[in-house]
């Protein structure tokens, strides 16, 4: 596979952009090798500058659930852009997306658009602190909520990928207000609440963890978290930036039947354009300026182009049997990968919720960050490159998720399973 153009371009990028990337996890840090420079994406495929085609299971880290360059989404973007790309005023489109989201996710009675998942989680924490008049927050080891200072504590995703304990530049005082518990371990939360109860403003959680690899919640974990937070006047925040409209038309909260006080969204609601959103109970959200005193703002928040890409995406996700079809082919892929590992006689622990899949080279079970970290990341790196040589693009990190789109064909799933069978045999 010729990749000289990528190598040349990436070399130049490294002289201009830190690490040659605009987001660390793209740099192949934990899998080794040189990142591929892409020039096009269409449907389930990426195309690099050397003309190689890859079946894409990263999907821009989640947003491209309809596949890349979906004609209906493109059409909406182009038509809207012809009438201007940003007004800096209220617009008709943002009202329509707000209506769609509040209808699809009933716990969201009011919603505010921002420009990234990080902005969404950062603003939600500020709001929770203002509403409860408390400063301390609880997050879970291995969960990633974007790169706001107070959330870069034992975070997952790129932070875990680079094996960074936390990030320099975050004052101890900031991190001091952030307590961390163990995912799926309600006892670890109860101990923190017992010790700090009245000081805790909120608990923020990925309802299905997707940034330590994919780690589903134990059935009783989220209900217990809901009860505990209600009992102690602590706000429960679901970070659904990844799971929102990924695992169910109403998000993980609909699938798992647990209602948070506040929800963070991103990725899919922008159809591939920069966006984030946060929302929830009216009595809380009405504290956000200018309705209330909690300040949060953004030049391009709710801009019509990103918003219409989201509207078209949610329209298509609202059609009947979209999620049933995604479920069937995701199950098929997960079963196939598990079987390939069994045939190759290598320890492999497969996780999946809907069309977000995790694969750990470990015996398992994987239930939290500590167990996820025991997975053989070197073997994952070899698997990643082996699959890449077969034209299949997985996440370049053990601590990410693989995603399917509505346009991954049965044939491409079969191809992936066959390739995995070949590659895993070489990992023995
Ligand atoms: P952004 O600021 O990257 O839009 O969203 C941050 C974020 C918040 N919450 C969750 C649950 C997330 O997964 C993310 C971002 N996800 C990572 C990958 N898992 C984005 C990829 C990257 O950082 O380049």
Short mmCIF file of C-alpha atoms and ligand atoms in Angstrom, two decimals:
data_model
loop_
_atom_site.label_atom_id
_atom_site.label_comp_id
_atom_site.label_asym_id
_atom_site.label_seq_id
_atom_site.Cartn_x
_atom_site.Cartn_y
_atom_site.Cartn_z
CA UNK A 1 0.00 0.00 0.00
CA UNK A 2 1.65 3.24 -1.18
CA UNK A 3 1.45 5.98 1.48
CA UNK A 4 4.31 8.26 0.47
CA UNK A 5 2.08 11.27 -0.16
CA UNK A 6 0.60 10.93 3.34
CA UNK A 7 4.05 10.66 4.86
CA UNK A 8 5.27 13.73 3.01
CA UNK A 9 2.23 15.81 3.91
CA UNK A 10 2.28 14.68 7.53
CA UNK A 11 5.95 15.68 7.78
CA UNK A 12 4.99 19.16 6.62
CA UNK A 13 2.03 19.24 9.02
CA UNK A 14 4.39 18.50 11.90
CA UNK A 15 6.33 21.65 11.09
CA UNK A 16 3.18 23.73 11.32
CA UNK A 17 0.75 22.05 13.73
CA UNK A 18 1.75 20.55 17.13
CA UNK A 19 2.20 16.82 16.52
CA UNK A 20 0.94 17.36 12.98
CA UNK A 21 -2.67 16.99 14.11
CA UNK A 22 -5.51 19.15 15.33
CA UNK A 23 -6.56 16.55 17.85
CA UNK A 24 -4.08 14.24 19.61
CA UNK A 25 -5.83 10.90 19.17
CA UNK A 26 -5.44 11.23 15.37
CA UNK A 27 -1.64 11.01 15.69
CA UNK A 28 -1.41 7.20 15.96
CA UNK A 29 0.41 7.79 19.28
CA UNK A 30 -0.50 4.49 20.86
CA UNK A 31 -0.58 2.30 17.72
CA UNK A 32 2.62 3.62 16.15
CA UNK A 33 3.25 4.44 12.52
CA UNK A 34 2.44 7.56 10.53
CA UNK A 35 -1.13 8.87 10.31
CA UNK A 36 -2.77 8.74 6.90
CA UNK A 37 -3.82 12.03 5.36
CA UNK A 38 -7.32 11.76 3.99
CA UNK A 39 -8.62 13.79 1.08
CA UNK A 40 -12.14 12.47 0.63
CA UNK A 41 -14.87 10.51 2.37
CA UNK A 42 -18.02 9.06 0.84
CA UNK A 43 -20.52 6.67 2.38
CA UNK A 44 -18.69 4.14 4.57
CA UNK A 45 -15.30 4.92 3.01
CA UNK A 46 -12.29 7.19 3.47
CA UNK A 47 -9.82 7.92 0.67
CA UNK A 48 -6.26 8.99 1.43
CA UNK A 49 -4.02 11.29 -0.61
CA UNK A 50 -2.27 8.26 -2.14
CA UNK A 51 -5.59 7.03 -3.51
CA UNK A 52 -6.07 4.16 -1.05
CA UNK A 53 -9.64 3.39 0.06
CA UNK A 54 -10.54 2.35 3.60
CA UNK A 55 -13.74 1.02 5.13
CA UNK A 56 -14.22 3.52 7.96
CA UNK A 57 -15.23 2.46 11.49
CA UNK A 58 -14.17 5.77 13.09
CA UNK A 59 -16.74 7.93 11.23
CA UNK A 60 -15.07 11.14 12.43
CA UNK A 61 -15.28 9.73 16.03
CA UNK A 62 -19.01 9.20 15.83
CA UNK A 63 -20.86 11.98 13.92
CA UNK A 64 -21.12 10.27 10.52
CA UNK A 65 -23.87 7.78 11.47
CA UNK A 66 -25.42 8.22 7.99
CA UNK A 67 -22.04 7.74 6.34
CA UNK A 68 -19.89 10.47 4.83
CA UNK A 69 -21.24 13.12 2.41
CA UNK A 70 -24.83 11.89 2.64
CA UNK A 71 -26.63 13.51 -0.34
CA UNK A 72 -29.58 14.79 1.76
CA UNK A 73 -27.27 16.35 4.36
CA UNK A 74 -25.03 17.88 1.69
CA UNK A 75 -28.05 19.31 -0.11
CA UNK A 76 -29.26 21.00 3.08
CA UNK A 77 -25.79 22.41 3.80
CA UNK A 78 -25.34 23.79 0.28
CA UNK A 79 -28.83 25.31 0.03
CA UNK A 80 -28.54 26.91 3.47
CA UNK A 81 -25.04 28.27 2.85
CA UNK A 82 -26.33 30.03 -0.27
CA UNK A 83 -28.43 32.18 2.09
CA UNK A 84 -25.53 32.96 4.39
CA UNK A 85 -23.49 30.88 6.80
CA UNK A 86 -23.94 32.75 10.06
CA UNK A 87 -26.23 35.60 11.05
CA UNK A 88 -25.27 36.11 14.67
CA UNK A 89 -28.99 36.50 15.32
CA UNK A 90 -31.84 34.11 16.14
CA UNK A 91 -32.57 31.93 13.10
CA UNK A 92 -35.44 29.73 12.00
CA UNK A 93 -33.20 26.70 11.68
CA UNK A 94 -31.98 26.70 15.30
CA UNK A 95 -35.59 26.75 16.48
CA UNK A 96 -36.34 23.69 14.32
CA UNK A 97 -33.36 21.73 15.66
CA UNK A 98 -34.28 22.72 19.23
CA UNK A 99 -37.81 21.46 18.61
CA UNK A 100 -36.56 18.17 17.19
CA UNK A 101 -34.16 17.53 20.07
CA UNK A 102 -36.68 18.38 22.79
CA UNK A 103 -39.22 16.06 21.13
CA UNK A 104 -36.75 13.18 20.73
CA UNK A 105 -35.25 13.57 24.23
CA UNK A 106 -38.13 14.50 26.60
CA UNK A 107 -35.79 15.18 29.56
CA UNK A 108 -34.48 18.13 27.55
CA UNK A 109 -37.11 20.80 28.16
CA UNK A 110 -34.76 23.62 27.19
CA UNK A 111 -31.63 23.36 25.02
CA UNK A 112 -28.72 25.68 24.24
CA UNK A 113 -26.47 25.16 21.20
CA UNK A 114 -22.70 25.56 21.40
CA UNK A 115 -19.85 24.58 19.08
CA UNK A 116 -18.38 21.40 20.54
CA UNK A 117 -18.95 18.68 23.09
CA UNK A 118 -16.33 20.31 25.29
CA UNK A 119 -18.30 23.55 25.38
CA UNK A 120 -21.43 21.59 26.20
CA UNK A 121 -19.95 19.76 29.19
CA UNK A 122 -18.04 22.81 30.42
CA UNK A 123 -21.20 24.94 30.39
CA UNK A 124 -23.28 22.23 32.04
CA UNK A 125 -20.85 21.97 34.94
CA UNK A 126 -20.94 25.75 35.43
CA UNK A 127 -24.75 25.63 35.38
CA UNK A 128 -24.88 22.76 37.89
CA UNK A 129 -22.56 24.64 40.24
CA UNK A 130 -24.70 27.78 39.98
CA UNK A 131 -27.98 25.92 40.48
CA UNK A 132 -26.81 23.93 43.53
CA UNK A 133 -24.43 26.63 44.87
CA UNK A 134 -21.88 23.83 45.34
CA UNK A 135 -18.41 23.53 43.78
CA UNK A 136 -17.36 19.88 43.80
CA UNK A 137 -18.02 17.57 40.86
CA UNK A 138 -17.66 13.81 40.44
CA UNK A 139 -16.56 12.17 37.19
CA UNK A 140 -15.47 8.60 36.49
CA UNK A 141 -11.97 7.38 35.73
CA UNK A 142 -11.65 6.71 32.02
CA UNK A 143 -14.62 8.82 31.05
CA UNK A 144 -13.80 11.72 28.76
CA UNK A 145 -15.90 14.86 28.65
CA UNK A 146 -13.76 17.10 26.45
CA UNK A 147 -10.76 19.18 27.42
CA UNK A 148 -12.12 21.78 29.87
CA UNK A 149 -9.65 22.14 32.75
CA UNK A 150 -11.78 20.65 35.50
CA UNK A 151 -12.66 17.61 33.39
CA UNK A 152 -9.12 16.67 32.37
CA UNK A 153 -8.79 14.56 35.48
CA UNK A 154 -8.18 10.82 34.93
CA UNK A 155 -9.85 11.28 31.55
CA UNK A 156 -10.23 8.71 28.79
CA UNK A 157 -9.91 9.02 25.01
CA UNK A 158 -6.79 10.87 23.88
CA UNK A 159 -5.61 11.48 27.46
CA UNK A 160 -5.70 7.74 28.16
CA UNK A 161 -4.28 6.97 24.72
CA UNK A 162 -1.22 9.08 25.43
CA UNK A 163 -0.98 7.61 28.93
CA UNK A 164 -1.10 11.12 30.40
CA UNK A 165 -2.08 11.00 34.11
CA UNK A 166 -3.74 14.37 33.61
CA UNK A 167 -2.67 17.48 31.77
CA UNK A 168 -0.07 20.04 32.82
CA UNK A 169 -1.52 23.54 32.90
CA UNK A 170 -4.50 22.54 35.02
CA UNK A 171 -4.04 24.31 38.37
CA UNK A 172 -4.25 21.97 41.37
CA UNK A 173 -7.03 24.22 42.67
CA UNK A 174 -9.17 23.46 39.62
CA UNK A 175 -8.58 19.72 39.72
CA UNK A 176 -9.14 19.84 43.47
CA UNK A 177 -12.86 20.33 42.92
CA UNK A 178 -13.03 17.23 40.74
CA UNK A 179 -13.41 13.88 42.47
CA UNK A 180 -13.17 10.63 40.52
CA UNK A 181 -15.03 7.39 41.11
CA UNK A 182 -14.88 3.98 39.41
CA UNK A 183 -17.28 3.30 36.56
CA UNK A 184 -19.85 0.58 37.38
CA UNK A 185 -18.90 0.79 41.07
CA UNK A 186 -21.72 2.57 42.90
CA UNK A 187 -19.91 1.95 46.18
CA UNK A 188 -17.06 4.20 45.07
CA UNK A 189 -19.61 6.96 44.47
CA UNK A 190 -21.40 6.37 47.78
CA UNK A 191 -18.11 6.74 49.66
CA UNK A 192 -17.39 10.08 47.97
CA UNK A 193 -20.94 11.32 48.63
CA UNK A 194 -20.71 10.22 52.26
CA UNK A 195 -17.46 12.17 52.66
CA UNK A 196 -18.30 15.27 50.54
CA UNK A 197 -22.11 15.11 50.19
CA UNK A 198 -23.19 18.69 50.72
CA UNK A 199 -20.33 20.07 48.60
CA UNK A 200 -21.14 18.04 45.48
CA UNK A 201 -22.89 19.96 42.69
CA UNK A 202 -23.16 17.20 40.12
CA UNK A 203 -22.04 13.85 38.85
CA UNK A 204 -21.19 13.72 35.15
CA UNK A 205 -21.15 10.32 33.48
CA UNK A 206 -21.03 8.79 30.02
CA UNK A 207 -24.15 6.59 30.33
CA UNK A 208 -22.37 4.13 28.07
CA UNK A 209 -18.62 4.68 28.41
CA UNK A 210 -17.01 5.11 25.00
CA UNK A 211 -13.64 6.65 25.86
CA UNK A 212 -11.95 3.77 27.62
CA UNK A 213 -12.97 1.54 24.78
CA UNK A 214 -16.72 0.78 24.99
CA UNK A 215 -17.76 -0.25 28.51
CA UNK A 216 -21.52 -0.69 29.00
CA UNK A 217 -23.04 0.18 32.38
CA UNK A 218 -24.12 -2.69 34.66
CA UNK A 219 -27.96 -2.71 34.58
CA UNK A 220 -28.19 -1.42 38.16
CA UNK A 221 -25.41 1.20 37.93
CA UNK A 222 -27.25 4.16 36.40
CA UNK A 223 -30.52 3.63 38.35
CA UNK A 224 -28.45 3.56 41.56
CA UNK A 225 -26.65 6.72 40.47
CA UNK A 226 -30.02 8.37 39.81
CA UNK A 227 -31.35 7.42 43.26
CA UNK A 228 -28.16 8.53 45.03
CA UNK A 229 -28.05 11.93 43.30
CA UNK A 230 -31.77 12.58 43.91
CA UNK A 231 -31.37 11.72 47.60
CA UNK A 232 -28.49 14.20 48.06
CA UNK A 233 -29.67 17.08 45.86
CA UNK A 234 -26.85 16.37 43.40
CA UNK A 235 -27.55 16.99 39.70
CA UNK A 236 -27.06 14.01 37.38
CA UNK A 237 -25.50 14.95 34.04
CA UNK A 238 -25.49 12.45 31.17
CA UNK A 239 -22.71 13.22 28.74
CA UNK A 240 -24.38 11.91 25.57
CA UNK A 241 -22.02 13.62 23.16
CA UNK A 242 -21.19 10.17 21.79
CA UNK A 243 -24.29 8.14 22.70
CA UNK A 244 -26.88 10.78 21.79
CA UNK A 245 -28.84 9.51 18.75
CA UNK A 246 -26.14 6.83 18.37
CA UNK A 247 -27.68 3.99 20.42
CA UNK A 248 -31.35 5.02 20.26
CA UNK A 249 -33.41 7.87 18.75
CA UNK A 250 -33.78 9.18 22.31
CA UNK A 251 -30.17 8.52 23.33
CA UNK A 252 -28.79 6.21 26.00
CA UNK A 253 -31.28 7.64 28.50
CA UNK A 254 -34.17 6.26 26.42
CA UNK A 255 -32.45 2.92 25.85
CA UNK A 256 -31.52 2.51 29.54
CA UNK A 257 -34.63 4.25 30.94
CA UNK A 258 -32.79 6.57 33.34
CA UNK A 259 -33.64 10.27 33.23
CA UNK A 260 -30.81 12.74 33.99
CA UNK A 261 -31.30 16.33 35.09
CA UNK A 262 -29.07 17.64 32.30
CA UNK A 263 -27.74 16.15 29.05
CA UNK A 264 -24.76 17.09 26.88
CA UNK A 265 -24.90 16.46 23.13
CA UNK A 266 -22.58 16.85 20.14
CA UNK A 267 -21.23 14.83 17.19
CA UNK A 268 -24.32 13.39 15.44
CA UNK A 269 -26.48 16.51 15.98
CA UNK A 270 -24.12 18.44 13.71
CA UNK A 271 -24.02 15.86 10.91
CA UNK A 272 -20.26 16.35 10.65
CA UNK A 273 -20.15 20.10 11.26
CA UNK A 274 -18.97 21.74 14.51
CA UNK A 275 -21.72 21.69 17.12
CA UNK A 276 -22.57 20.84 20.71
CA UNK A 277 -25.64 21.32 22.87
CA UNK A 278 -26.71 21.02 26.48
CA UNK A 279 -30.16 20.95 27.95
CA UNK A 280 -32.46 19.52 30.54
CA UNK A 281 -34.90 20.55 33.23
CA UNK A 282 -36.54 23.91 32.56
CA UNK A 283 -36.01 25.17 36.12
CA UNK A 284 -32.27 24.58 35.77
CA UNK A 285 -31.79 25.72 32.16
CA UNK A 286 -33.66 28.98 32.79
CA UNK A 287 -30.64 30.04 34.85
CA UNK A 288 -28.62 30.41 31.64
CA UNK A 289 -28.12 33.99 30.40
CA UNK A 290 -29.96 35.97 29.26
CA UNK A 291 -32.89 34.17 30.92
CA UNK A 292 -30.83 33.91 34.10
CA UNK A 293 -27.48 34.91 35.59
CA UNK A 294 -25.23 32.03 34.42
CA UNK A 295 -23.15 33.33 31.53
CA UNK A 296 -22.38 31.27 28.44
CA UNK A 297 -22.03 32.55 24.87
CA UNK A 298 -20.63 31.73 21.42
CA UNK A 299 -20.13 33.60 18.16
CA UNK A 300 -21.15 30.72 15.94
CA UNK A 301 -23.47 28.91 18.32
CA UNK A 302 -26.51 27.58 16.46
CA UNK A 303 -25.20 28.71 13.08
CA UNK A 304 -27.65 27.73 10.35
CA UNK A 305 -25.29 25.50 8.35
CA UNK A 306 -24.27 23.19 11.21
CA UNK A 307 -27.85 23.18 12.45
CA UNK A 308 -29.42 22.08 9.16
CA UNK A 309 -26.86 19.28 8.84
CA UNK A 310 -28.12 18.15 12.24
CA UNK A 311 -31.78 18.55 11.31
CA UNK A 312 -31.40 16.37 8.20
CA UNK A 313 -29.45 13.77 10.17
CA UNK A 314 -32.06 13.56 12.93
CA UNK A 315 -34.86 13.48 10.33
CA UNK A 316 -33.33 10.37 8.78
CA UNK A 317 -32.62 8.78 12.16
CA UNK A 318 -36.29 9.23 13.06
CA UNK A 319 -37.41 6.99 10.20
CA UNK A 320 -38.75 3.54 11.20
CA UNK A 321 -36.35 0.58 11.54
CA UNK A 322 -33.14 2.64 11.12
CA UNK A 323 -31.95 1.54 14.58
CA UNK A 324 -33.18 -2.03 14.13
CA UNK A 325 -31.07 -2.35 10.95
CA UNK A 326 -28.05 -0.77 12.67
CA UNK A 327 -28.52 -3.17 15.61
CA UNK A 328 -28.62 -6.26 13.36
CA UNK A 329 -25.45 -5.50 11.41
CA UNK A 330 -23.59 -4.35 14.51
CA UNK A 331 -24.47 -7.63 16.25
CA UNK A 332 -23.27 -9.52 13.18
CA UNK A 333 -19.94 -7.69 13.22
CA UNK A 334 -19.45 -8.16 16.96
CA UNK A 335 -20.22 -11.89 16.71
CA UNK A 336 -17.86 -12.21 13.74
CA UNK A 337 -14.98 -10.50 15.52
CA UNK A 338 -15.49 -12.63 18.62
CA UNK A 339 -15.50 -15.79 16.51
CA UNK A 340 -12.34 -14.68 14.68
CA UNK A 341 -10.56 -14.28 18.03
CA UNK A 342 -11.77 -17.71 19.21
CA UNK A 343 -10.53 -19.32 16.00
CA UNK A 344 -7.19 -17.56 16.45
CA UNK A 345 -7.16 -18.67 20.09
CA UNK A 346 -6.31 -15.19 21.40
CA UNK A 347 -7.90 -13.54 24.46
CA UNK A 348 -10.44 -11.00 23.23
CA UNK A 349 -13.31 -9.31 25.02
CA UNK A 350 -15.96 -7.79 22.80
CA UNK A 351 -18.33 -5.08 24.01
CA UNK A 352 -21.17 -3.40 22.17
CA UNK A 353 -24.18 -1.19 22.63
CA UNK A 354 -26.06 -0.59 19.41
CA UNK A 355 -23.64 0.53 16.72
CA UNK A 356 -20.81 1.44 19.07
CA UNK A 357 -18.40 -1.44 19.60
CA UNK A 358 -15.32 -2.03 21.75
CA UNK A 359 -12.73 -4.76 21.34
CA UNK A 360 -10.17 -5.52 24.07
CA UNK A 361 -7.27 -7.96 23.75
CA UNK A 362 -7.87 -9.27 27.23
CA UNK A 363 -9.74 -12.14 28.84
CA UNK A 364 -12.15 -9.73 30.47
CA UNK A 365 -14.58 -8.89 31.85
CA UNK A 366 -13.84 -5.22 31.20
CA UNK A 367 -16.08 -3.14 33.48
CA UNK A 368 -14.06 -0.02 34.25
CA UNK A 369 -10.89 1.92 33.42
CA UNK A 370 -8.63 -0.24 35.62
CA UNK A 371 -9.66 -3.41 33.77
CA UNK A 372 -9.64 -1.67 30.37
CA UNK A 373 -6.04 -0.59 30.96
CA UNK A 374 -5.03 -4.24 31.41
CA UNK A 375 -5.90 -4.88 27.78
CA UNK A 376 -2.90 -5.65 25.54
CA UNK A 377 -2.48 -2.29 23.75
CA UNK A 378 0.57 -3.56 21.81
CA UNK A 379 -1.54 -6.35 20.35
CA UNK A 380 -4.25 -3.80 19.58
CA UNK A 381 -1.67 -1.72 17.67
CA UNK A 382 -0.70 -4.76 15.58
CA UNK A 383 -4.39 -5.53 14.97
CA UNK A 384 -5.00 -1.92 13.93
CA UNK A 385 -2.18 -1.97 11.37
CA UNK A 386 -3.07 -5.42 10.13
CA UNK A 387 -6.63 -4.30 9.47
CA UNK A 388 -5.37 -1.08 7.88
CA UNK A 389 -3.34 -3.15 5.40
CA UNK A 390 -6.61 -4.95 4.60
CA UNK A 391 -8.21 -1.57 3.86
CA UNK A 392 -10.11 -1.30 7.13
CA UNK A 393 -9.75 1.83 9.27
CA UNK A 394 -10.31 1.26 12.99
CA UNK A 395 -9.75 3.81 15.77
CA UNK A 396 -5.97 4.31 16.23
CA UNK A 397 -6.36 3.74 19.96
CA UNK A 398 -7.50 0.93 22.23
CA UNK A 399 -9.44 3.52 24.25
CA UNK A 400 -11.93 4.50 21.59
CA UNK A 401 -15.03 3.03 19.99
CA UNK A 402 -15.73 1.56 16.58
CA UNK A 403 -18.89 2.90 14.95
CA UNK A 404 -21.11 1.61 12.16
CA UNK A 405 -23.17 3.77 9.83
CA UNK A 406 -26.46 3.15 8.09
CA UNK A 407 -24.49 2.66 4.85
CA UNK A 408 -22.03 -0.05 5.98
CA UNK A 409 -23.16 -2.85 3.64
CA UNK A 410 -23.56 -6.53 4.66
CA UNK A 411 -20.73 -7.26 2.19
CA UNK A 412 -18.43 -4.79 3.92
CA UNK A 413 -19.23 -6.37 7.32
CA UNK A 414 -18.39 -9.80 5.91
CA UNK A 415 -15.13 -8.39 4.49
CA UNK A 416 -14.25 -6.96 7.91
CA UNK A 417 -14.87 -10.30 9.65
CA UNK A 418 -12.77 -12.18 7.09
CA UNK A 419 -9.95 -9.66 7.42
CA UNK A 420 -10.09 -9.88 11.21
CA UNK A 421 -9.82 -13.66 10.96
CA UNK A 422 -6.64 -13.35 8.90
CA UNK A 423 -5.08 -10.63 11.06
CA UNK A 424 -5.89 -12.20 14.41
CA UNK A 425 -4.21 -15.46 13.36
CA UNK A 426 -0.99 -13.45 12.93
CA UNK A 427 -1.33 -12.01 16.46
CA UNK A 428 -0.91 -15.38 18.19
P1 LIG B 1 -15.61 17.58 21.40
O1 LIG B 1 -15.17 18.80 22.19
O2 LIG B 1 -14.43 16.78 20.90
O3 LIG B 1 -16.64 17.90 20.32
O4 LIG B 1 -16.42 16.62 22.42
C1 LIG B 1 -15.77 16.20 23.59
C2 LIG B 1 -16.43 14.93 24.10
C3 LIG B 1 -17.31 15.03 25.16
N1 LIG B 1 -17.93 13.93 25.65
C4 LIG B 1 -17.71 12.71 25.10
C5 LIG B 1 -18.42 11.51 25.67
C6 LIG B 1 -16.82 12.56 24.00
O5 LIG B 1 -16.61 11.33 23.47
C7 LIG B 1 -16.17 13.69 23.49
C8 LIG B 1 -15.20 13.61 22.35
N2 LIG B 1 -14.87 12.30 21.90
C9 LIG B 1 -13.53 12.15 21.33
C10 LIG B 1 -13.31 10.71 20.92
N3 LIG B 1 -13.80 9.75 21.78
C11 LIG B 1 -13.33 13.05 20.17
C12 LIG B 1 -12.14 12.73 19.32
C13 LIG B 1 -11.03 13.69 19.54
O6 LIG B 1 -10.79 14.14 20.68
O7 LIG B 1 -10.36 14.00 18.53
#
